[in-house]
XYZ file of C-alpha atoms in Angstrom:
613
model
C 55.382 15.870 -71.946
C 58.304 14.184 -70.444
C 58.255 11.021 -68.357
C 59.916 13.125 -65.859
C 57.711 16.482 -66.300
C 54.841 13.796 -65.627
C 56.612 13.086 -62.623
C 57.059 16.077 -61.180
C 53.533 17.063 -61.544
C 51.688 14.201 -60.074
C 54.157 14.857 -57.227
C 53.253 18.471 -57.044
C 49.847 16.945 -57.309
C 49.936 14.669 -54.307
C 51.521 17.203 -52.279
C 48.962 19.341 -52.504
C 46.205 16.899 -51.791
C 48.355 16.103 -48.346
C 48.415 19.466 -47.522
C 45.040 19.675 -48.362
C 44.556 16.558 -46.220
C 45.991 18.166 -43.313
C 43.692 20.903 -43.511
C 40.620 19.305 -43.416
C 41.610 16.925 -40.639
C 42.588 20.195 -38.115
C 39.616 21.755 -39.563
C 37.211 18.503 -38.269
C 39.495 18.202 -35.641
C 38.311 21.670 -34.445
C 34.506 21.351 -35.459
C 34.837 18.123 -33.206
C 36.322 19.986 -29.775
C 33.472 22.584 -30.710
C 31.399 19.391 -30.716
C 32.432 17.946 -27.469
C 32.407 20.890 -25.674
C 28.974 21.774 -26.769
C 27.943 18.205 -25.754
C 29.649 18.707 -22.273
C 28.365 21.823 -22.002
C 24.082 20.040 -22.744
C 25.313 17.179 -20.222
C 26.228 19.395 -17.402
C 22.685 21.729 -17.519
C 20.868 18.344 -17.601
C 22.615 16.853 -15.250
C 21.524 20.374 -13.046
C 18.488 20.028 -13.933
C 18.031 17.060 -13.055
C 20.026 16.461 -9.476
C 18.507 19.854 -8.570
C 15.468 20.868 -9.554
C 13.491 17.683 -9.547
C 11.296 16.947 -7.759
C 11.306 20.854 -6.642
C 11.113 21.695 -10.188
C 7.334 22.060 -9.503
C 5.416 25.061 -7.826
C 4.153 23.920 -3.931
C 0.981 25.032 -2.801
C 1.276 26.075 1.012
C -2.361 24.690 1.111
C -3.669 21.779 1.931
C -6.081 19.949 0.557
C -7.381 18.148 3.064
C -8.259 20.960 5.659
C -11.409 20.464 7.232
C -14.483 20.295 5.392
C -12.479 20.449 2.234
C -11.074 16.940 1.073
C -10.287 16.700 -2.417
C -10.946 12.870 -3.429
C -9.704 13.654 -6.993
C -5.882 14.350 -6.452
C -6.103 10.746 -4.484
C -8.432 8.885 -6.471
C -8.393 9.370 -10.463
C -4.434 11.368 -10.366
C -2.916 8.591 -12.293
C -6.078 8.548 -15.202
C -5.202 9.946 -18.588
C -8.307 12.073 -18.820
C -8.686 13.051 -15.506
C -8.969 16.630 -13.935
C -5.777 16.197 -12.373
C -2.848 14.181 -12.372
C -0.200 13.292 -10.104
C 4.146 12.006 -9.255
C 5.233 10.135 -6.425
C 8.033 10.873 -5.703
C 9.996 8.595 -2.553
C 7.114 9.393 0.137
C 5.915 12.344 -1.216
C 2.381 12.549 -3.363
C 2.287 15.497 -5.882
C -0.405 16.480 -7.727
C -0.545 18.553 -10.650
C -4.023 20.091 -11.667
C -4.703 20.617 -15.367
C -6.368 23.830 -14.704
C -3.492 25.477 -12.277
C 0.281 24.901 -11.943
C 0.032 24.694 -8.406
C 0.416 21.227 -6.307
C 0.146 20.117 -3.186
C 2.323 17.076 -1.317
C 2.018 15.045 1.741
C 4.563 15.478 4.632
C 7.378 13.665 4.749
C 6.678 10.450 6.670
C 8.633 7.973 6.049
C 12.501 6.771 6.001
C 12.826 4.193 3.504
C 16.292 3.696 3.838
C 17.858 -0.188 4.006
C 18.409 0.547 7.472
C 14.813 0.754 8.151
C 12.364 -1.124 5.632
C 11.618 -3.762 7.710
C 10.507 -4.741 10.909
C 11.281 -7.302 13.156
C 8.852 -9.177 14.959
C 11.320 -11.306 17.381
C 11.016 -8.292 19.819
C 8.563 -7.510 22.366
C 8.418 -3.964 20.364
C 6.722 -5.740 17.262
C 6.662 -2.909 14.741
C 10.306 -2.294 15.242
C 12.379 -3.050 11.410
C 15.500 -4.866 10.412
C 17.330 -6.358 7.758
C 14.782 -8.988 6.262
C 16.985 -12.301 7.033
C 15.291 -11.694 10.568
C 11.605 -11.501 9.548
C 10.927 -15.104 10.151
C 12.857 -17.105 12.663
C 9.982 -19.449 13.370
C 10.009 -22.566 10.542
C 7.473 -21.744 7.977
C 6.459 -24.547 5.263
C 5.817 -22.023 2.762
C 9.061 -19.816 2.671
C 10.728 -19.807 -0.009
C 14.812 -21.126 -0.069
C 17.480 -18.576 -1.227
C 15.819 -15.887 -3.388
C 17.220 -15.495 -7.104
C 17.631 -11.510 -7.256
C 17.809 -11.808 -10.786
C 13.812 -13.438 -11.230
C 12.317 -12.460 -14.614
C 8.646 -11.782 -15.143
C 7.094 -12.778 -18.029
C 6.564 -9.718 -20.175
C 4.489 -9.666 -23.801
C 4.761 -7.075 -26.374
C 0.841 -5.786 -25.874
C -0.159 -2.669 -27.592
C -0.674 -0.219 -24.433
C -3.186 2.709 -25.274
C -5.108 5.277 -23.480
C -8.867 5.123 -24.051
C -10.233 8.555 -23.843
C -12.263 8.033 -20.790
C -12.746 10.573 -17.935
C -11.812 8.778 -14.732
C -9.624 6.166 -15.802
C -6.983 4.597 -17.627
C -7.227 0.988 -19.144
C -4.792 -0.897 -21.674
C -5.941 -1.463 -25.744
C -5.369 -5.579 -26.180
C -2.945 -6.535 -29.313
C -4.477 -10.115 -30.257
C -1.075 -11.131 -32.342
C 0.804 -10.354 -28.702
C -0.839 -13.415 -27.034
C 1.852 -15.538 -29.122
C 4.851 -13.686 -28.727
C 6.084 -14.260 -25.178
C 9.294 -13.430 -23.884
C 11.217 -12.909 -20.531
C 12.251 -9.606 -19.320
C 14.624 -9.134 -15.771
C 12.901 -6.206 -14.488
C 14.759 -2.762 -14.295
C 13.865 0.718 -13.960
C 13.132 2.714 -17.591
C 11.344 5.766 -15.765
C 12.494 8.839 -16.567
C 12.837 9.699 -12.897
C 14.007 7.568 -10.464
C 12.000 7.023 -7.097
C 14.901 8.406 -4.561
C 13.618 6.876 -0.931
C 14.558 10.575 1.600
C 15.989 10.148 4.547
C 13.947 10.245 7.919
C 14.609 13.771 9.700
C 15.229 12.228 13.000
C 14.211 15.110 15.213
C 11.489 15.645 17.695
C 9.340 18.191 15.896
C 6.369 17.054 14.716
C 5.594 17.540 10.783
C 3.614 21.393 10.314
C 0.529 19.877 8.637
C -3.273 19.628 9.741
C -4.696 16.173 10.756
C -7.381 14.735 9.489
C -9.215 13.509 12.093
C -11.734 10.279 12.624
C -14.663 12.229 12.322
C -13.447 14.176 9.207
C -12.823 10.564 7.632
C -16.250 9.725 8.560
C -17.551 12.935 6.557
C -14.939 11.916 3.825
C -16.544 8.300 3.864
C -19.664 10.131 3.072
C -18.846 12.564 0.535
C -17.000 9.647 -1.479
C -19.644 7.540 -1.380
C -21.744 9.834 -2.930
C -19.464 11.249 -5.746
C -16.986 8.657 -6.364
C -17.747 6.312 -9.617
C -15.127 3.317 -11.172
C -15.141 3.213 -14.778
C -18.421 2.408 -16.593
C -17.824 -1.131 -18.769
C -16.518 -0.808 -21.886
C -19.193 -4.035 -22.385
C -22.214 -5.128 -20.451
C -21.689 -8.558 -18.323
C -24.246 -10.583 -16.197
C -21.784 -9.760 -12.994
C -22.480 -6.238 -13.059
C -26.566 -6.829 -13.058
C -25.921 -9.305 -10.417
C -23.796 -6.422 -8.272
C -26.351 -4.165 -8.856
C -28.879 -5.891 -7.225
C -27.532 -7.102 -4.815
C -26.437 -3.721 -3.944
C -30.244 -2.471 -4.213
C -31.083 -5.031 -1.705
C -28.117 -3.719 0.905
C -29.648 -0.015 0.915
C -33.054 -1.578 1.639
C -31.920 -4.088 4.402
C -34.681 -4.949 6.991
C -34.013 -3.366 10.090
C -32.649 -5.262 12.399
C -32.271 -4.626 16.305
C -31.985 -7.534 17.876
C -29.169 -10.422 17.168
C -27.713 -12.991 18.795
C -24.008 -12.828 19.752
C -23.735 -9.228 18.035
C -22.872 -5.888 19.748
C -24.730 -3.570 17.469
C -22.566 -0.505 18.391
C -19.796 -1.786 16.812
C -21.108 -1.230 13.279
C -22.028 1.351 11.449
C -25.059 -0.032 10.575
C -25.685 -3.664 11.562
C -28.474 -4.526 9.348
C -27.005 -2.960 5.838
C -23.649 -5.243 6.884
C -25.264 -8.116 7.827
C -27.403 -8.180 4.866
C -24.095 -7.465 2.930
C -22.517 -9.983 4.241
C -25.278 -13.084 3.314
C -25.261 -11.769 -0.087
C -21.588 -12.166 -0.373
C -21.739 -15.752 0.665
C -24.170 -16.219 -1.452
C -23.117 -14.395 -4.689
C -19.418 -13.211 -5.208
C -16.857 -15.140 -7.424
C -13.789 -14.778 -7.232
C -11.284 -15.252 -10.219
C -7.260 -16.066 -9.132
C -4.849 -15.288 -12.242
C -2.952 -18.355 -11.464
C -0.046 -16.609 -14.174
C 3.147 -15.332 -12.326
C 6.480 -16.965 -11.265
C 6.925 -17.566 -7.405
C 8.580 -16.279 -4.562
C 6.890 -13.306 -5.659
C 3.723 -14.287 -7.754
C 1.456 -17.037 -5.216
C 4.200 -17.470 -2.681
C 3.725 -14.985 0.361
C 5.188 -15.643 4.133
C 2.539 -16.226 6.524
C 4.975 -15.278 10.043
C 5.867 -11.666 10.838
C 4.166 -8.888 10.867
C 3.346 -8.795 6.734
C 1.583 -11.930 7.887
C -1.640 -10.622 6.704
C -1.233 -10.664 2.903
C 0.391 -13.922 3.297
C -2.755 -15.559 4.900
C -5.354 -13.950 3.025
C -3.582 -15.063 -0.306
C -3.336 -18.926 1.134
C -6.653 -18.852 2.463
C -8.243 -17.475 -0.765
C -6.181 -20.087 -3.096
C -7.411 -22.714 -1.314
C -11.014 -21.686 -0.788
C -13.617 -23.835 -2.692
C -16.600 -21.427 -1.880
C -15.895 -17.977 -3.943
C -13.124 -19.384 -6.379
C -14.888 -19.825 -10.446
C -12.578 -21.123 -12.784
C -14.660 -19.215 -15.355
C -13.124 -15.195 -15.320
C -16.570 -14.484 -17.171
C -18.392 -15.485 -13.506
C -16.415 -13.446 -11.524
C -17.135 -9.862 -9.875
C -13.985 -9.844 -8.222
C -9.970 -10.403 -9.988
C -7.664 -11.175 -7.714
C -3.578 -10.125 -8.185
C -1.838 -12.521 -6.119
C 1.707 -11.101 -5.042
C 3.265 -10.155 -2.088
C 4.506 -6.967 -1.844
C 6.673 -8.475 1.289
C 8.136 -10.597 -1.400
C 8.681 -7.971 -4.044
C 10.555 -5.755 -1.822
C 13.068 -9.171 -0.457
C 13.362 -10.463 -4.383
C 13.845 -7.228 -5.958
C 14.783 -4.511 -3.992
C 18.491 -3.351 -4.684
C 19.686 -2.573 -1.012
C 20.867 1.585 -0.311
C 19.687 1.982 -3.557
C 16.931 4.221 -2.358
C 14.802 3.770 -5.833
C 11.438 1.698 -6.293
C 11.934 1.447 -10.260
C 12.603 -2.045 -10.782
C 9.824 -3.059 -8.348
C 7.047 -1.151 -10.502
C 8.824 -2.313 -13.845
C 7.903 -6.614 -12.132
C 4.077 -5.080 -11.594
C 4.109 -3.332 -14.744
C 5.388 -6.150 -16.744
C 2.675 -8.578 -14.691
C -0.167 -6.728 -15.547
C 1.141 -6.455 -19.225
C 1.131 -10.491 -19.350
C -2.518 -10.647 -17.706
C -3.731 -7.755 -19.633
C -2.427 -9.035 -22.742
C -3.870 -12.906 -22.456
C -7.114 -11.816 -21.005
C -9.798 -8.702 -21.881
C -11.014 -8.215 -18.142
C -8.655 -5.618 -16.771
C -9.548 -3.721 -20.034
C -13.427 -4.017 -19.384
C -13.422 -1.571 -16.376
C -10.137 -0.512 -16.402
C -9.298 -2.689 -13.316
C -11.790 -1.484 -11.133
C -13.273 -4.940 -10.687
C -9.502 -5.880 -9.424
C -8.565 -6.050 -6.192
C -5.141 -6.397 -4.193
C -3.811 -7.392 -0.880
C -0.404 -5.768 0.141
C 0.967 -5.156 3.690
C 4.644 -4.237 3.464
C 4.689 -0.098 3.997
C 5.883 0.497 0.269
C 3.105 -0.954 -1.532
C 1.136 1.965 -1.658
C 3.715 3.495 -3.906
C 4.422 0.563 -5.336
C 1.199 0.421 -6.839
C -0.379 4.101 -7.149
C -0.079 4.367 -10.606
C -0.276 1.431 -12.406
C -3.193 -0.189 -10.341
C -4.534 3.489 -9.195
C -8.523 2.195 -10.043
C -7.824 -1.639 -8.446
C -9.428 -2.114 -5.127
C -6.196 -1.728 -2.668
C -5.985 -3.382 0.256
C -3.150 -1.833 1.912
C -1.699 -1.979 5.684
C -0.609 1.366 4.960
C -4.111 3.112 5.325
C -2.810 6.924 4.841
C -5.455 9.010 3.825
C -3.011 11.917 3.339
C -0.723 9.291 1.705
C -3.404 8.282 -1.915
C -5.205 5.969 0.450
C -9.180 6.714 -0.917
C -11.688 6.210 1.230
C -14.419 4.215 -0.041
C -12.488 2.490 -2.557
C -9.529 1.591 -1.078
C -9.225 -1.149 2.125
C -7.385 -0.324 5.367
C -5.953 -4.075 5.726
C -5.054 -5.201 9.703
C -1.816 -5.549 9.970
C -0.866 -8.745 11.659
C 1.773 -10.329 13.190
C 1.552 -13.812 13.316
C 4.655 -15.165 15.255
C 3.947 -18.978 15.144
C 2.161 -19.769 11.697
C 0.813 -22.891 13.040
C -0.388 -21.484 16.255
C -1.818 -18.306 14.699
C -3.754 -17.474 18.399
C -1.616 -18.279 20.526
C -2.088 -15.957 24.009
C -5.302 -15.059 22.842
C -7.214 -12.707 25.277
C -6.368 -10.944 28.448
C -7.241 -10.141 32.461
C -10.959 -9.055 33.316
C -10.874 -5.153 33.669
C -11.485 -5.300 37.484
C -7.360 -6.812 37.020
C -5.767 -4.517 34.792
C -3.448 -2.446 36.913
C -1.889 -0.552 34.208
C -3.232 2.884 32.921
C -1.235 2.630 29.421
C 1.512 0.883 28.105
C 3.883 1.311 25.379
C 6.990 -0.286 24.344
C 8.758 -0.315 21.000
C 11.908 0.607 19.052
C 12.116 4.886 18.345
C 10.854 5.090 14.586
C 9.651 8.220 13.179
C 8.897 11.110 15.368
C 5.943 10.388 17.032
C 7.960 7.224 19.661
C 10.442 10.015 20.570
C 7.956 12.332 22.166
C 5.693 10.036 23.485
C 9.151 8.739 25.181
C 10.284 12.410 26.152
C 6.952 13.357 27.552
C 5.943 9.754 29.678
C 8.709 7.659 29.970
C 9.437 6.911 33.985
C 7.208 10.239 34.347
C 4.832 8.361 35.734
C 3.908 4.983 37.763
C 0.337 4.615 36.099
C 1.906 5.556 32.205
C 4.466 2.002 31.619
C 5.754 3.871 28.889
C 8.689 1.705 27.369
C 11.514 1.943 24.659
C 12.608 -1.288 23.276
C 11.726 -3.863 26.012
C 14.611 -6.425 26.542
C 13.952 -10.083 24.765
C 12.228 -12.897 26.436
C 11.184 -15.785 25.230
C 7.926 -15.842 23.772
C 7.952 -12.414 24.274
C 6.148 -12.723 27.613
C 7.112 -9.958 29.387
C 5.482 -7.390 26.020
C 2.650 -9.696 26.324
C 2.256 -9.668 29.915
C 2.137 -6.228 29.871
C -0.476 -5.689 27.266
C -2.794 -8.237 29.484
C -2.030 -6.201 32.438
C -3.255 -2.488 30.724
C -6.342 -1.107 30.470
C -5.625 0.862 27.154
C -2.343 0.387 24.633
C -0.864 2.415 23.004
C -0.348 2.090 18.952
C 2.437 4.945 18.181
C 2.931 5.292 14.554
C 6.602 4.349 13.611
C 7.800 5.381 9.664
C 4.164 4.692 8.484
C 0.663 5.524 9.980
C 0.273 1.582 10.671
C 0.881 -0.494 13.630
C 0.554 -3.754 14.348
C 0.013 -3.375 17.665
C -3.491 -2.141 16.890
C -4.716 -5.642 16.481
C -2.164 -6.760 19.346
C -4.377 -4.491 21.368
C -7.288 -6.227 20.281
C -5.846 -9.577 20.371
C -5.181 -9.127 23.742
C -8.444 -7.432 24.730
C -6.869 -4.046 25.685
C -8.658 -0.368 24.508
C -6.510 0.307 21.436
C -5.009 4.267 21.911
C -4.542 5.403 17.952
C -1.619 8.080 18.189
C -1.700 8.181 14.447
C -2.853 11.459 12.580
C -4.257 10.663 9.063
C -4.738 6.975 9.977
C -7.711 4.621 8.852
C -8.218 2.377 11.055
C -9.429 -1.446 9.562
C -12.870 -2.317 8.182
C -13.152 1.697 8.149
C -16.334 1.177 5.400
C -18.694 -1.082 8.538
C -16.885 -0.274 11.897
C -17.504 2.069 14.256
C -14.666 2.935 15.593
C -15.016 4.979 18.225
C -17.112 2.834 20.146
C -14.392 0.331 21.088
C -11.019 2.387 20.530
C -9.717 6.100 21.432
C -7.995 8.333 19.125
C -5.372 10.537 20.009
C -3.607 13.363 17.826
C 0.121 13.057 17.705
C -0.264 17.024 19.176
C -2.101 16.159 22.332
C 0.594 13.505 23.301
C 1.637 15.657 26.286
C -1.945 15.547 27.833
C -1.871 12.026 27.094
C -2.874 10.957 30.864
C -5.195 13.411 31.318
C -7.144 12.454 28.535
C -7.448 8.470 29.458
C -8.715 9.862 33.042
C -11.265 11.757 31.886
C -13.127 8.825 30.198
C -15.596 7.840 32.502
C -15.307 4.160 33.895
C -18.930 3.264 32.116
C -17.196 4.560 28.963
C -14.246 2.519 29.697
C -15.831 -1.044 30.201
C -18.101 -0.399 27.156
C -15.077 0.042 24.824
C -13.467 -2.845 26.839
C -16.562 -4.929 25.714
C -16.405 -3.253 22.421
C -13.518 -5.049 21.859
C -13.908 -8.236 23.180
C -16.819 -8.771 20.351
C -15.115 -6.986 17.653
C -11.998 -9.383 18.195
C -13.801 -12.398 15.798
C -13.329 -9.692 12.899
C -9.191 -9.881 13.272
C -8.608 -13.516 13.976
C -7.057 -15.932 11.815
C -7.635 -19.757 11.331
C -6.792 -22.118 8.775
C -10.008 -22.758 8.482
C -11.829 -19.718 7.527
C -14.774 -19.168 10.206
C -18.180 -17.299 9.767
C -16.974 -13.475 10.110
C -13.326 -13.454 11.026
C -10.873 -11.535 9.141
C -10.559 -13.098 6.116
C -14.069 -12.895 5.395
C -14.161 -9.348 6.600
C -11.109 -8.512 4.296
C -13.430 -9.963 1.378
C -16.463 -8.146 2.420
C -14.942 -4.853 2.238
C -13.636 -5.323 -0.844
C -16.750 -6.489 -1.828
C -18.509 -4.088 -0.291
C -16.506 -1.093 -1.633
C -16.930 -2.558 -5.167
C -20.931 -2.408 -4.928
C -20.681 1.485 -4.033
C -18.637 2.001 -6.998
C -20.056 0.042 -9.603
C -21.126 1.844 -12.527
C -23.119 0.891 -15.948
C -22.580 1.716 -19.443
């Protein structure tokens, strides 16, 4: 063949590869439009799905669980265990739980706004619960607030293996021994699946359609807890848990006693099993501090404002010589030391509306303590215990630290608050750290010209009515909005001295710090709070030294407070002058105030729910 026959074909050659090129490329070109589209086309449906069927995706029982005589502990108590009859999502405010054997849930009201605009609360006002941007929290000097917070903190994160033990009520974490060398940092962000959208607050003045639960169905609840209601057995046997056990043997068989100086018997449920309580406490518990954790967060809380509480029990405890063991193998108590106050300021990403990142800090801390030490994994951290006051800790820490002992401020019992485990922490606002009782007490009852007084800020939907049904209705009801400043906020305080009974609204949450305001300043406390529990719930009896309102019978309001009998009256008034000890703070812990009593009912809620292998 020709050098140009050669030629020609190689060119007829080439040709047809181009054209065969071409082909291909529209043909992949085509294939990849079909490609695209059908990607579009699987973004869009799960982008549907997503935006508008959760968290409705799920089928809503109409009933409730908690109607009377028929509290469910398990949705609350064990929804978060891997083996558990049930299982639960929170979801911004709401609680849903999913049973295993049914595909129907139920949810809490709405009850909350949890927007920027309103998560937190400003104590500089004579209406103390009333919430702000958190620059004004603390005006007053405070020598252990923090300077500029870095938003971009890292918690120290390890590589553990995290398992589920097949257990029935709870949930623990598998140790990986070769993690406890490999350490690294990790800036906290949100990985869940679904995002923790915070609702907005329905601002008008119809009250919620759901049933209370009422102080003497909590007391029933109390009851039925106690009884049925068991933490995790050990995965090993330990000295503490003999020593618990004992000690709890020797509570239920407490001498009678009837007679006591300085002690008003009807305040208690039963004097003798506390008081015997309390002795062993000072004589037994240990307490062990994981001193692990980078401040502002970790071992750094505020002690002003009205978070105060968590701040004061974490310095107190730090510093206290008397149940502190260096030795986590003595202990019968762990301690987590953050401040949810401090989480939310550090962490939270403002009108973002989600709580991701905040549960990613606590679920990276407990990785770095579960992973260095074997205790959380012993009883699936039921021998843990925390202290949190701001209103989103309860959510903040309902799944990961579900079996801890939680001391929360935001006591709802509709809201995976358990009664009998859990702690109903007062909420405190401390104004003047150094000067923690300042004002303390009030006029004799014979000098109290003022029925019932009220003043705060119009949060949630319970202010507005009581505003709409009493405010200038009446001369006897001083039934305020926000009260104009004054220093010291004299003219609040002035007022609460002056009243025979106070008011505590509910604002967003079910707590108040005006409840121990009331007390502070020797005034009958007036709980309008439906689903509440009240402080030291587990030894108090409330209802000799406070009234309880529901939110529904606001309009007879007046009628109610005259109908007490005067007797009645100055007994409660009594009531709480004596109960007062139990929420006062010093910086020097004294015999029965309220850092002890925060201990003992942690304490005391542990012994009921001890259980052996």
């Amino acid at each position: 063949m020709s050098d140009y026959d050669s030629s020609k074909v190689r060119q007829q050659l080439t040709q047809q590869f181009l054209r065969m090129g071409q082909q291909l490329l529209r043909l992949c070109l085509l294939e990849a439009r079909r490609l695209i589209w059908l990607a579009g086309m699987m973004f869009a449906v799960i982008f549907a799905l997503y935006h508008f069927e959760f968290p409705f995706g799920y089928v809503l029982s109409s009933s409730s669980s908690f109607s009377a005589g028929k509290v469910s502990l398990v949705p609350n108590s064990h929804s978060h265990s891997g083996d558990s009859p049930s299982k639960s999502e929170v979801v911004g405010n709401m609680t849903i739980s999913i049973s295993s054997n049914s595909p129907s849930t139920f949810f809490t009201q709405e009850r909350a706004n949890w927007t920027s605009e309103g998560r937190d609360r400003n104590p500089e006002n004579a209406s103390v619960s009333d919430r702000s941007e958190s620059s004004s929290m603390n005006s007053s000097p405070n020598a252990t607030s923090p300077p500029v917070v870095n938003k971009n903190i890292s918690t120290p994160i390890v590589n553990s293996n995290i398992s589920t033990l097949e257990s029935e009520r709870t949930k623990t974490f598998d140790i990986n021994e070769n993690s406890r060398k490999s350490q690294k940092y990790l800036t906290p962000s949100g990985n869940n699946s679904y995002p923790n959208r915070v609702p907005k607050l329905n601002k008008g003045l119809e009250m919620p359609d759901s049933s209370a639960v009422s102080i003497s169905e909590m007391n029933g609840l109390l009851l039925q807890n106690r009884a049925s209601y068991r933490s995790m057995a050990p995965r090993w046997s330990a000295v503490v848990d003999r020593e618990l056990l004992n000690a709890k043997s020797l509570i239920e068989n407490a001498p009678i006693i009837k007679n006591y100086p300085n002690i008003y018997a009807p305040l208690y449920r039963n004097f003798s099993m506390f008081k015997r309580s309390y002795e062993l406490m000072e004589e037994t518990l240990k307490v062990y501090v994981y001193r692990e954790g980078e401040k502002p967060v970790l071992h750094q809380p505020r002690l002003n404002g009205i978070y105060a509480s968590e701040g004061w029990f974490m310095k107190l405890l730090e510093a206290n010589k008397k149940f502190l063991t260096r030795n986590p193998r003595k202990a019968h108590l762990f301690y987590l030391p953050f401040s949810s106050q401090m989480l939310e300021e550090t962490l939270y990403i403002a009108n973002s509306h989600s709580f991701d990142n905040l549960k990613q800090y606590l679920k990276n801390y407990l990785n770095l303590i579960t992973a260095k030490y074997p205790f959380w994994n012993r009883t699936g951290g039921a021998d843990h215990f925390l202290v949190a006051c701001h209103d989103w800790a309860p959510t903040e820490t309902n799944q990961l630290m579900a079996n801890c002992i939680r001391a929360l401020c935001n006591a709802d019992v509709k809201g995976g608050f358990v009664l009998g485990k859990d702690v109903s922490l007062p909420e405190t606002l401390v104004r003047s750290f150094r000067s923690p009782l300042r004002d303390l007490g009030g006029k004799p009852p014979s000098q109290r010209s003022i029925l019932a007084f009220f003043a705060g800020s119009m949060h949630g939907y319970v202010r507005p009515i009581l505003l709409q049904h009493w405010e200038n209705k009446d001369p006897d009801m001083k039934i305020f909005g926000r009260m104009p400043k004054s220093k010291g906020n004299k003219n609040y305080i002035r007022h609460m001295k002056n009243s025979k009974y106070c008011i505590c609204a509910k604002g967003y949450e079910v707590n108040s710090p005006r409840v121990v305001e009331a007390i502070f300043y020797e005034c009958v406390p007036v709980i309008i709070s439906d689903n509440f529990v009240p402080p030291f719930f587990e030894v108090l009896n409330w209802d000799s030294f406070a009234v309880f309102i529901l939110e529904k019978d606001i309009p007879n309001l007046k009628s109610i407070l005259l109908s007490i009998p005067e007797k009645r009256y100055l007994e409660m008034q009594m009531g709480v002058k004596k109960v007062q000890k139990h929420f006062l703070w010093h910086a020097k812990p004294e015999k029965y105030d309220i850092f002890h009593l925060v201990l003992h009912s942690v304490w005391y809620n542990r012994l009921h729910l001890i259980s052996l292998r």
